[in-house]
XYZ file of C-alpha atoms in Angstrom:
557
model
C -124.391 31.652 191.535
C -126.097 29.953 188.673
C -128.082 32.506 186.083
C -131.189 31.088 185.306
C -133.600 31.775 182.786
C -137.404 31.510 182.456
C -139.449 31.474 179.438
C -143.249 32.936 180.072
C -145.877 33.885 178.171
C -147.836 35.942 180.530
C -146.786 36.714 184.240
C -150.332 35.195 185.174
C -149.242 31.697 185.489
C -150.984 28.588 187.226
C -149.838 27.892 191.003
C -147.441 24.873 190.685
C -144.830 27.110 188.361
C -145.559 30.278 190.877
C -144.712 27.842 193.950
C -141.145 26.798 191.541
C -140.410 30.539 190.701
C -141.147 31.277 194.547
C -138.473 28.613 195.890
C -135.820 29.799 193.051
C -136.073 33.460 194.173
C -135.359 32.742 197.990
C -132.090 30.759 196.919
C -128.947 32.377 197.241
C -127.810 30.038 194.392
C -129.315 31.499 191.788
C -130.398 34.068 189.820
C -133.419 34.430 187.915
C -134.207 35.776 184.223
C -137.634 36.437 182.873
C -137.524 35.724 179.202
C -141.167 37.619 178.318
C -143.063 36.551 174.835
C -144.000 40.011 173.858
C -145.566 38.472 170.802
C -147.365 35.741 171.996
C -150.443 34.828 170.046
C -153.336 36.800 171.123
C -156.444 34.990 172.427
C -159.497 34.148 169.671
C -162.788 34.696 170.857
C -165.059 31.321 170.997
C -165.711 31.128 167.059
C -162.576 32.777 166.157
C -160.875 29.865 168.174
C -163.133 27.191 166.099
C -162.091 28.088 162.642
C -158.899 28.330 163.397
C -158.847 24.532 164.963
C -160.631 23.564 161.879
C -158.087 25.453 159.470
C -155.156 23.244 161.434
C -156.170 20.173 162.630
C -159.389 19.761 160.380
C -162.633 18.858 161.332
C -163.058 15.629 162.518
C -160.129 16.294 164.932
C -162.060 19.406 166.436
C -165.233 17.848 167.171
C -163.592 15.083 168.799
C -161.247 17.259 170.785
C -164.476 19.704 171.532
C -166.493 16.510 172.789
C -163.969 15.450 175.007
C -163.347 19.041 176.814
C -167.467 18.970 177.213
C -167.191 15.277 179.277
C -163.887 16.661 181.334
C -166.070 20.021 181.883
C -168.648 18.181 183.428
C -166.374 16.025 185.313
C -164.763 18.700 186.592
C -167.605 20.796 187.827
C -169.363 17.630 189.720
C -165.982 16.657 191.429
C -165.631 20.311 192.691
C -168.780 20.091 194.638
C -167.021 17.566 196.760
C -163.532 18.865 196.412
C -161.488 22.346 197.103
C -158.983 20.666 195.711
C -160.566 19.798 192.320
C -162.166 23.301 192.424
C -159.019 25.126 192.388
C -156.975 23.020 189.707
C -157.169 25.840 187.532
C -156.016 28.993 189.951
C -153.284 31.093 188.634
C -151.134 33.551 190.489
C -149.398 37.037 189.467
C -145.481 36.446 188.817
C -144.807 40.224 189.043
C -143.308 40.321 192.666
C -140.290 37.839 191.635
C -139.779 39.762 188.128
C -138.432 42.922 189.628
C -136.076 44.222 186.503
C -134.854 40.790 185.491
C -136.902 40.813 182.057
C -135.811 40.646 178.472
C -138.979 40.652 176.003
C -138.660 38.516 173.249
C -140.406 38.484 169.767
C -141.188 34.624 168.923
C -142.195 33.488 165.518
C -144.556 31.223 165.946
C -145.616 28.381 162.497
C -148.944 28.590 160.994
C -150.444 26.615 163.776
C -149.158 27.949 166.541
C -147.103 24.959 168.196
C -143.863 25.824 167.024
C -141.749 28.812 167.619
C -138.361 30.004 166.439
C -136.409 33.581 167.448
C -135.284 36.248 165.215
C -131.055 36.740 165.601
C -131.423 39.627 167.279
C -133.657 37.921 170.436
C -131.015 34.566 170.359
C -128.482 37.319 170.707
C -130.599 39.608 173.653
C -130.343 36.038 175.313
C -126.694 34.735 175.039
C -125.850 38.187 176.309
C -127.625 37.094 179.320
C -124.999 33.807 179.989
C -127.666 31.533 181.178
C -126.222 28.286 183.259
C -130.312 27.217 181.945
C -133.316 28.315 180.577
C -136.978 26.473 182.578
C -139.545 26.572 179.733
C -142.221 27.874 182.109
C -145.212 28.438 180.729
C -144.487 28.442 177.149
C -146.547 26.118 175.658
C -144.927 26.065 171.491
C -141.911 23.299 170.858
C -139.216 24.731 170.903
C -137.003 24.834 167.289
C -133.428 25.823 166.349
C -130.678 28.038 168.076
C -132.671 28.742 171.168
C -132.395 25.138 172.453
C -128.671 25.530 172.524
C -128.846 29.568 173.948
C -127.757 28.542 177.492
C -124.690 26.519 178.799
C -126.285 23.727 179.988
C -129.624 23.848 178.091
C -133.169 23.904 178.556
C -134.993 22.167 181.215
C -138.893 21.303 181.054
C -141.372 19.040 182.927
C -142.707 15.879 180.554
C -145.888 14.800 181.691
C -146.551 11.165 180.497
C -144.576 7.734 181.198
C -142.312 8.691 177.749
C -141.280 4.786 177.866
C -144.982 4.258 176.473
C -146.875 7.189 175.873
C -145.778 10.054 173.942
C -148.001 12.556 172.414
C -150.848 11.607 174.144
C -153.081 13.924 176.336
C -150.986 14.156 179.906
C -152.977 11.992 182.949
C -155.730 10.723 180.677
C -154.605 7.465 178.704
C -153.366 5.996 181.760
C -156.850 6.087 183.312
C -158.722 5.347 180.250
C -156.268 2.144 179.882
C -156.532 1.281 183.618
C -152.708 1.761 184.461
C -151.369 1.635 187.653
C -149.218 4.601 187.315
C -149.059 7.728 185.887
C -145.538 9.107 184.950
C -143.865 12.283 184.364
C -140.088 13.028 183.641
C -137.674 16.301 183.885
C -135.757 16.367 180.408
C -132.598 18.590 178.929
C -134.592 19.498 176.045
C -133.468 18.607 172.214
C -134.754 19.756 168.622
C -136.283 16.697 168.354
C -139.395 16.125 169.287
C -139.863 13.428 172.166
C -135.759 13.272 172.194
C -134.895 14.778 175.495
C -132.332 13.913 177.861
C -133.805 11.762 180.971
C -132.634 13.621 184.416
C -135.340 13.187 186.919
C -138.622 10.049 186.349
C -141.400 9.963 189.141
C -144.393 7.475 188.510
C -147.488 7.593 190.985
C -150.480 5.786 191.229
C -153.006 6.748 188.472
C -156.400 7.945 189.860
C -160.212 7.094 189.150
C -160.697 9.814 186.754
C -159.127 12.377 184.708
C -159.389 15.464 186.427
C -158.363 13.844 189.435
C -155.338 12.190 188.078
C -153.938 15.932 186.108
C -154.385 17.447 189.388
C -152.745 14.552 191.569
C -150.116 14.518 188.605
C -149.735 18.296 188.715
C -149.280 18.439 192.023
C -147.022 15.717 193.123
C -144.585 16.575 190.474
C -144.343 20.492 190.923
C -141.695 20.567 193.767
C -139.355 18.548 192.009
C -138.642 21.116 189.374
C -137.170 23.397 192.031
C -135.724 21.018 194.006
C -133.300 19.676 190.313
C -132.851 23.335 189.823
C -131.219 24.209 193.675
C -129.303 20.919 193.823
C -127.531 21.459 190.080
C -126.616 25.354 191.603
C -125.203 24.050 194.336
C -124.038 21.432 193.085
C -122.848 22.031 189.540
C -124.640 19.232 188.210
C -127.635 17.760 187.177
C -128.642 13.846 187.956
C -127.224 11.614 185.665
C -129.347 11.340 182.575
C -130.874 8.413 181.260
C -129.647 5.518 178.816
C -131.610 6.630 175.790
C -134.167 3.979 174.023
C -135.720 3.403 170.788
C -139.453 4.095 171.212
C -141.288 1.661 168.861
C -144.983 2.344 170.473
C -147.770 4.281 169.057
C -148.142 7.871 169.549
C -151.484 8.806 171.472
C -153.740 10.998 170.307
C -156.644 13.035 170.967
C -159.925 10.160 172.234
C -162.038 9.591 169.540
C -166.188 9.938 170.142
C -165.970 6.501 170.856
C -163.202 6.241 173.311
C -164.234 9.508 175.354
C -167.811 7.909 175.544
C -166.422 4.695 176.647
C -164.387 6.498 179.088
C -167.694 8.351 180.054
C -169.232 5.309 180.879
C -166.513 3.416 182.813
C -165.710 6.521 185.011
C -169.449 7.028 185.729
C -170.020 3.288 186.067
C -166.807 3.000 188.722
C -168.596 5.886 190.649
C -171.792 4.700 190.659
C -170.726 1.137 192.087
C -168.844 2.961 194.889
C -172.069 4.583 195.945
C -174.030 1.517 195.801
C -171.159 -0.340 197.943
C -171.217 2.451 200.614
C -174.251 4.548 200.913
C -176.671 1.014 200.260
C -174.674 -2.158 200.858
C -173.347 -0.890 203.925
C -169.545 -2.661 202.760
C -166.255 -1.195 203.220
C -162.744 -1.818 202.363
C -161.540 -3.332 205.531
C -158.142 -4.737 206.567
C -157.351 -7.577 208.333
C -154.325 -9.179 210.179
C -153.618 -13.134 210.169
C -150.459 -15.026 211.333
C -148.744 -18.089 210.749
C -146.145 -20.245 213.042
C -143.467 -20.071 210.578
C -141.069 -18.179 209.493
C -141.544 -16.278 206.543
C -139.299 -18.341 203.689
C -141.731 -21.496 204.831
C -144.590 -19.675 205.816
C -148.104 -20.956 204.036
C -150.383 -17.804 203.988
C -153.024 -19.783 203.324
C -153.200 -21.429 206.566
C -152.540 -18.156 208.276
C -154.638 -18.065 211.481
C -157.284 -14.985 210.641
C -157.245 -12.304 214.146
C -160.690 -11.558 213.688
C -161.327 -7.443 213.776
C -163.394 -6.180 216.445
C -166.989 -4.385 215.715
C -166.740 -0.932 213.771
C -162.154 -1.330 213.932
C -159.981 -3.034 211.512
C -156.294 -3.955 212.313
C -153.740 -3.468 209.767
C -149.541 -3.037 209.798
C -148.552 -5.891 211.998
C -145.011 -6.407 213.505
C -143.952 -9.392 216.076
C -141.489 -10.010 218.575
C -140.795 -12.647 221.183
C -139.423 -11.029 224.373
C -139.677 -12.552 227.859
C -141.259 -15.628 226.265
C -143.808 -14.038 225.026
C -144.931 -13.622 221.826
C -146.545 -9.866 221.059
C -148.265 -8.619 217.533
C -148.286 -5.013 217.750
C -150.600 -3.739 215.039
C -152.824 -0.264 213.645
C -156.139 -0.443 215.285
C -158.406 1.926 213.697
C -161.689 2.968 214.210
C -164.327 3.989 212.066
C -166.237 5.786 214.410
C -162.989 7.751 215.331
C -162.259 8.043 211.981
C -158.093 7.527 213.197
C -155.931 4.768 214.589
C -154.275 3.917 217.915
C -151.010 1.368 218.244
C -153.243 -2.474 220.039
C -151.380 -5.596 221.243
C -152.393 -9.081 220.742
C -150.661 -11.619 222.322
C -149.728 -14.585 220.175
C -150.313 -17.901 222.352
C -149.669 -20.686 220.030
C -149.894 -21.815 216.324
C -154.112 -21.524 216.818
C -154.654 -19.495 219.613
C -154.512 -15.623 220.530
C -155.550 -12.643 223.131
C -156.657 -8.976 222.223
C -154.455 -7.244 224.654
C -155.800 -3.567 223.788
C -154.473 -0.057 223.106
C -151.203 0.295 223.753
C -150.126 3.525 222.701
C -152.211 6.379 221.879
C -153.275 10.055 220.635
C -155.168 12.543 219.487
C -153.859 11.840 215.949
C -153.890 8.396 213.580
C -151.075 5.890 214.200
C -150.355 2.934 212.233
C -147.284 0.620 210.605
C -145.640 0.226 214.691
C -142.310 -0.375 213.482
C -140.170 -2.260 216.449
C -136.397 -2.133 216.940
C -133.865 -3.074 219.721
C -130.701 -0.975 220.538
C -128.317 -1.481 223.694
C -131.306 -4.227 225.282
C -134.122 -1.460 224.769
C -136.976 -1.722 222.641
C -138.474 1.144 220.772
C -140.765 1.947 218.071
C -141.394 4.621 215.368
C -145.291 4.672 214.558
C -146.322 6.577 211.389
C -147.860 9.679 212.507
C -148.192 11.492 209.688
C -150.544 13.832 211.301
C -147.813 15.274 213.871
C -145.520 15.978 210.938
C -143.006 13.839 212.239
C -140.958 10.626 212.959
C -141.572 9.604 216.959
C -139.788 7.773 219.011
C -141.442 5.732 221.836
C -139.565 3.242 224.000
C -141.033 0.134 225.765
C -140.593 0.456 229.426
C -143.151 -2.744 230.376
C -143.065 -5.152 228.371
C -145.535 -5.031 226.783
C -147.957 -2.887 227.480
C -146.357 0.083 228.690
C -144.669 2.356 226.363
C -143.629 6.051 226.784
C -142.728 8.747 224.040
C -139.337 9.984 224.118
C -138.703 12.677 221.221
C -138.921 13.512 217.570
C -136.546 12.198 215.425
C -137.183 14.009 212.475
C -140.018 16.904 212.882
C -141.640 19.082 210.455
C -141.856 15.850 207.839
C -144.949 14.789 206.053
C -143.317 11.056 206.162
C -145.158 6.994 206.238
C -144.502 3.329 207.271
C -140.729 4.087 208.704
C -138.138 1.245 209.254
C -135.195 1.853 211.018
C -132.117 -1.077 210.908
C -128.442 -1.507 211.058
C -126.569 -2.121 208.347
C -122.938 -2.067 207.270
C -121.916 -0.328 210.689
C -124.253 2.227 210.039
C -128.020 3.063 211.003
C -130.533 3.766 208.587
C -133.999 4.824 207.940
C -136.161 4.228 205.167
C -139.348 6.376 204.669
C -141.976 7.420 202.217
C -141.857 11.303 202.081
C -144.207 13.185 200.557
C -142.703 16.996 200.155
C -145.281 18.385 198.038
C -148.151 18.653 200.665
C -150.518 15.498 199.631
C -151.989 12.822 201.821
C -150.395 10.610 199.127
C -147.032 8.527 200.457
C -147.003 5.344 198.111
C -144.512 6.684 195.283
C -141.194 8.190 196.758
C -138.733 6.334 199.109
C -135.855 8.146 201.022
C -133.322 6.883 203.190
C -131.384 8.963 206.265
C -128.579 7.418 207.896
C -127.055 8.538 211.283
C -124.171 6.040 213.772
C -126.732 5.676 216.262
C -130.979 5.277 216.029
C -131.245 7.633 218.906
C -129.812 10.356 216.961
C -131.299 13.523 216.216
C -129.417 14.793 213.196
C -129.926 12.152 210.594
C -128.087 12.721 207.168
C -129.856 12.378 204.055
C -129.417 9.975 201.230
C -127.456 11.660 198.151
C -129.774 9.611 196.323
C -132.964 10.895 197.734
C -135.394 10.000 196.489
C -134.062 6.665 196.332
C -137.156 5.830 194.162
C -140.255 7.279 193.025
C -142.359 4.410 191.668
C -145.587 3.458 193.012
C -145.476 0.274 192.283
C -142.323 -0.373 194.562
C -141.707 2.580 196.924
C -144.203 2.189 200.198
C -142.259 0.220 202.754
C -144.793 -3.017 203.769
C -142.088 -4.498 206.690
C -138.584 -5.965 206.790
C -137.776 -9.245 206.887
C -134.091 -10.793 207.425
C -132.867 -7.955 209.559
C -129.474 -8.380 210.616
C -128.452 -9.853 207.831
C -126.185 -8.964 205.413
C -128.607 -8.195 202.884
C -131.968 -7.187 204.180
C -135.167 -8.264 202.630
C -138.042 -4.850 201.985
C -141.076 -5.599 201.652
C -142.934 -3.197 199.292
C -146.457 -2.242 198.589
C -147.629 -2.149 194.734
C -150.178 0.401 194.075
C -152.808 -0.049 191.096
C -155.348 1.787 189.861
C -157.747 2.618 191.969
C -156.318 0.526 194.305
C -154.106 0.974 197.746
C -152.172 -1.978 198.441
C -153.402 -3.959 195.402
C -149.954 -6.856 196.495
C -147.256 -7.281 197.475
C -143.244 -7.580 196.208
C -140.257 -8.573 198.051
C -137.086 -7.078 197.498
C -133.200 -7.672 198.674
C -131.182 -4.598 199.357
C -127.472 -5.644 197.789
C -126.425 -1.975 198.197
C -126.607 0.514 200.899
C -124.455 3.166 201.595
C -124.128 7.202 201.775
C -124.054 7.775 197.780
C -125.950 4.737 196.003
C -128.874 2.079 196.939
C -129.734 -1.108 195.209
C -132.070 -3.513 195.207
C -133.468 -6.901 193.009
C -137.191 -8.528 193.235
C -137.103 -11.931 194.382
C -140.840 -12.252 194.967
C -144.672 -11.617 194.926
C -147.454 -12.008 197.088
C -150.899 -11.666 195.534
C -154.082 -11.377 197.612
C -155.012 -15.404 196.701
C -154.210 -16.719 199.536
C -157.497 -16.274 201.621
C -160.758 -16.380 199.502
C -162.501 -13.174 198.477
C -159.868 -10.785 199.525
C -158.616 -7.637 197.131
C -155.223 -6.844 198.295
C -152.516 -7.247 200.664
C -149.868 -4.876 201.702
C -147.708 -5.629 204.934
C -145.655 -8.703 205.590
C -142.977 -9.174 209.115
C -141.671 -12.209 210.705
C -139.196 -13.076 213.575
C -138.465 -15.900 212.293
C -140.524 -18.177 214.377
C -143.957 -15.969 213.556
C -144.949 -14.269 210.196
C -147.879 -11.758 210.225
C -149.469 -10.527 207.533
C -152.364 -8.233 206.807
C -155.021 -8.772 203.689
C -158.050 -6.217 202.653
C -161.670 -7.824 202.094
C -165.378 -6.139 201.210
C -166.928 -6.322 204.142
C -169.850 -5.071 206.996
C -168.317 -3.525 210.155
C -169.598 -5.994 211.914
């Protein structure tokens, strides 16, 4: 059983550190600590709180931190009219049920301006009594100086919010929308005395939102399980991941906006949601997908002369696969409806290099389907829809081709999983997902992989790995190409910001097995290849048809 320590400052703490504490204390693997700051600066009234920000960081610095909080208020409270989830970004939670008698109060001496704190002798010694494995910074907020960094075996562990590789000091979620990233990063470190000098265990970048508060609280919240999840693996384990290759950071460090960025921010935010109104709520347009195919297989194919299946009134297709069976050529594909407001699993029939038929629905229910991923084992055809809404991976097998299909079990249930691919490889089956375990609609940033000797199994083993990656740019599966192979090609979906499925990259796995999973780039696909279209994010072929999927501006006509 590993002894672990937590540093708090109050036992009112915000929701994503009660949900860590909550995990820890169910685990018989550890054992938890409460390391109390008895003498943790006291709150300052409103003015009180001024002059001391003026005393510290001086005046300038104030107003401009004081004008910023004002524009983020305002944000805030107009996004919560629309939002719970925005509403309830700042909800704490009571800590007191997990404390029990596990608390040792400690007497911190804190630096003239509060962001530093150091412990008397007599509190390092209160907490090497204790023989912490590791110490989780919790809720502490000072950096941590001197002896207490190295007061437990294996250190101190603390979330990082920020891509360190570019942006350190800088205000966590907000830089990366001000400067348009695509993603927005966070790391777990091993903490050191210096400043920005941690040890790398655990990196996760996901796709930065349209404004602030919405990008803390998507950052908050996507990154929150994972502190738990580091924590249970090293007790059982005995280990943490392997830490990163340290690098010299030569970039600037970020500071608080100046007047002039926080207006300009101001402006571009309000301008971005203003122009989404006008598209919806006046011009009547959409972002709508579409699916087009080519005669060809994919290493020849010539997207731009891609024939364009032409979406029927109020639907858009999306997600195609093909396969030639019975000499017949079938594009299964996501059919969704607007006025349904979900998807169903549609057929279209692929006659020659120009010419097509709309079969229909071929599978469907009272949830959204989409991404009809096809497979063959033992002569049979199958297929694992996404259906993230049944919390699970499902199995359907084709028993007319190709219209008739029939569901046959879970493979995985109780998952919150997207876009599934199931191949052989290496004598072994495997299944590559995009898992979401924090409870989020959100499925472009984290890729896992479960492996199992047959497809029809129900016990598939999960990746040591997992998540294999957690990148936004390269994590959402878009199709396979070159299965059966020796090295199969993914297709992956690159997220930007404020934009699903922005292009496309091609990747070729050169290592899969049980402990490890590589794989290199060795192309891109930009949405150029039809005019006036803003993204594409789905590529398959079967080597004598490639489809492909592309997102326009458009009526529902």
């Amino acid at each position: 059983m590993k002894k672990i320590g937590i540093f708090i400052e109050s036992a009112n703490c915000d929701k994503y550190l009660y949900e860590t504490i909550r995990k820890l204390s169910k685990s018989d693997y550890v054992e938890l600590f409460f390391l109390l700051y008895s003498g943790a600066p006291k709150r300052r009234i409103f003015f009180d709180k001024i002059k001391f920000k003026i005393r510290t960081d001086g005046l300038l610095k104030t107003l401009e931190l004081s004008f910023f909080k004002a524009i983020f208020y305002i944000e805030y409270k107009i996004l919560s009219i629309f939002s719970a989830d925005v509403k309830k970004l700042n909800a704490t939670s009571i800590i007191d049920k997990f404390i029990k008698n596990r608390i040792i109060r400690l007497n911190p001496i804190y630096s003239e301006n509060e962001r530093i704190v150091r412990y008397s002798d007599a509190d390092i010694d209160k907490i090497e009594s204790l023989g912490l494995d590791i110490i989780l910074k919790g809720n502490a907020s000072s950096i941590l100086k001197k002896k207490i960094i190295n007061c437990a075996k294996d250190g101190i562990i603390s979330f990082d919010y920020g891509d360190n590789r570019w942006n350190r000091g800088g205000l966590a979620a907000f830089w990366e929308v001000y400067l348009r990233k695509s993603s927005t990063g966070f790391t777990i470190q091993i903490l050191k005395e210096e400043i920005g000098g941690g040890k790398v265990i655990f990196r996760g970048n996901m796709q930065t939102q349209r404004s602030y508060t919405e990008n803390i609280l998507f950052l908050y919240k996507e990154s929150a399980p994972y502190m738990a999840k580091i924590i249970l693996e090293y007790a059982v384990n005995n280990k943490f991941p392997e830490k990163e290759q340290k690098f010299h950071f030569e970039g600037s460090i970020l500071k608080t906006p100046s007047f002039i960025q926080s207006i300009s921010y101001l402006f571009r935010t309000g301008t971005l949601f203003i122009l989404l109104a006008i598209e919806r709520l006046i011009l009547r347009k959409h972002k709508r997908w579409n699916v087009a195919y080519i005669k060809s297989d994919w290493h020849n194919a010539n997207l731009k002369k891609g024939v364009r299946i032409k979406n029927p009134k109020n639907h858009f297709f999306a997600d195609p696969f093909v396969i030639t069976k019975n000499n017949r050529t079938i594009c299964y594909l996501e059919d969704y409806s607007y006025k349904r407001k979900r998807a169903c699993i549609a057929a279209v029939e692929l006659i020659d290099e120009k010419n097509y038929r709309i079969l229909g629905s071929v599978i469907e229910e009272p949830f959204h389907m989409s991404f009809p991923f096809l497979f063959e084992y033992k002569k049979e055809l199958y297929m694992v829809p996404e259906t993230i809404k049944a919390n699970s991976i499902r199995l359907y097998k084709c028993v007319e081709f190709p219209l008739k299909w029939e569901y046959q079990k879970n493979i995985i249930s109780n998952v919150s999983v997207a876009d599934t691919m199931i191949f052989e490889n290496n004598q072994k089956w495997w299944l590559l997902c995009n898992m979401n375990i924090a409870g989020l609609a959100d499925h472009s940033s984290t890729l896992y992989a479960f492996y199992n000797a047959s497809p029809l199994a129900d016990n598939w083993i999960a990746h040591k790995s997992n998540p294999l990656i957690y990148n936004s740019k390269i994590a959402r599966n878009a199709g396979i190409l070159n299965v059966g192979g020796k090295f199969p090609i993914r297709a992956r979906q690159k997220q930007d910001f404020n934009a699903y499925g922005k292009s496309l990259t091609l990747a070729r796995i050169t290592e899969l097995n049980q402990s490890s999973f590589k794989e290199e780039e060795i192309g891109r696909i930009y949405p150029d290849f039809f005019d006036k279209i803003v993204g594409c994010h789905h590529i398959h072929s079967n080597g004598a048809y490639s489809v492909y999927d592309y997102l326009k501006i458009d009526s529902l006509k």
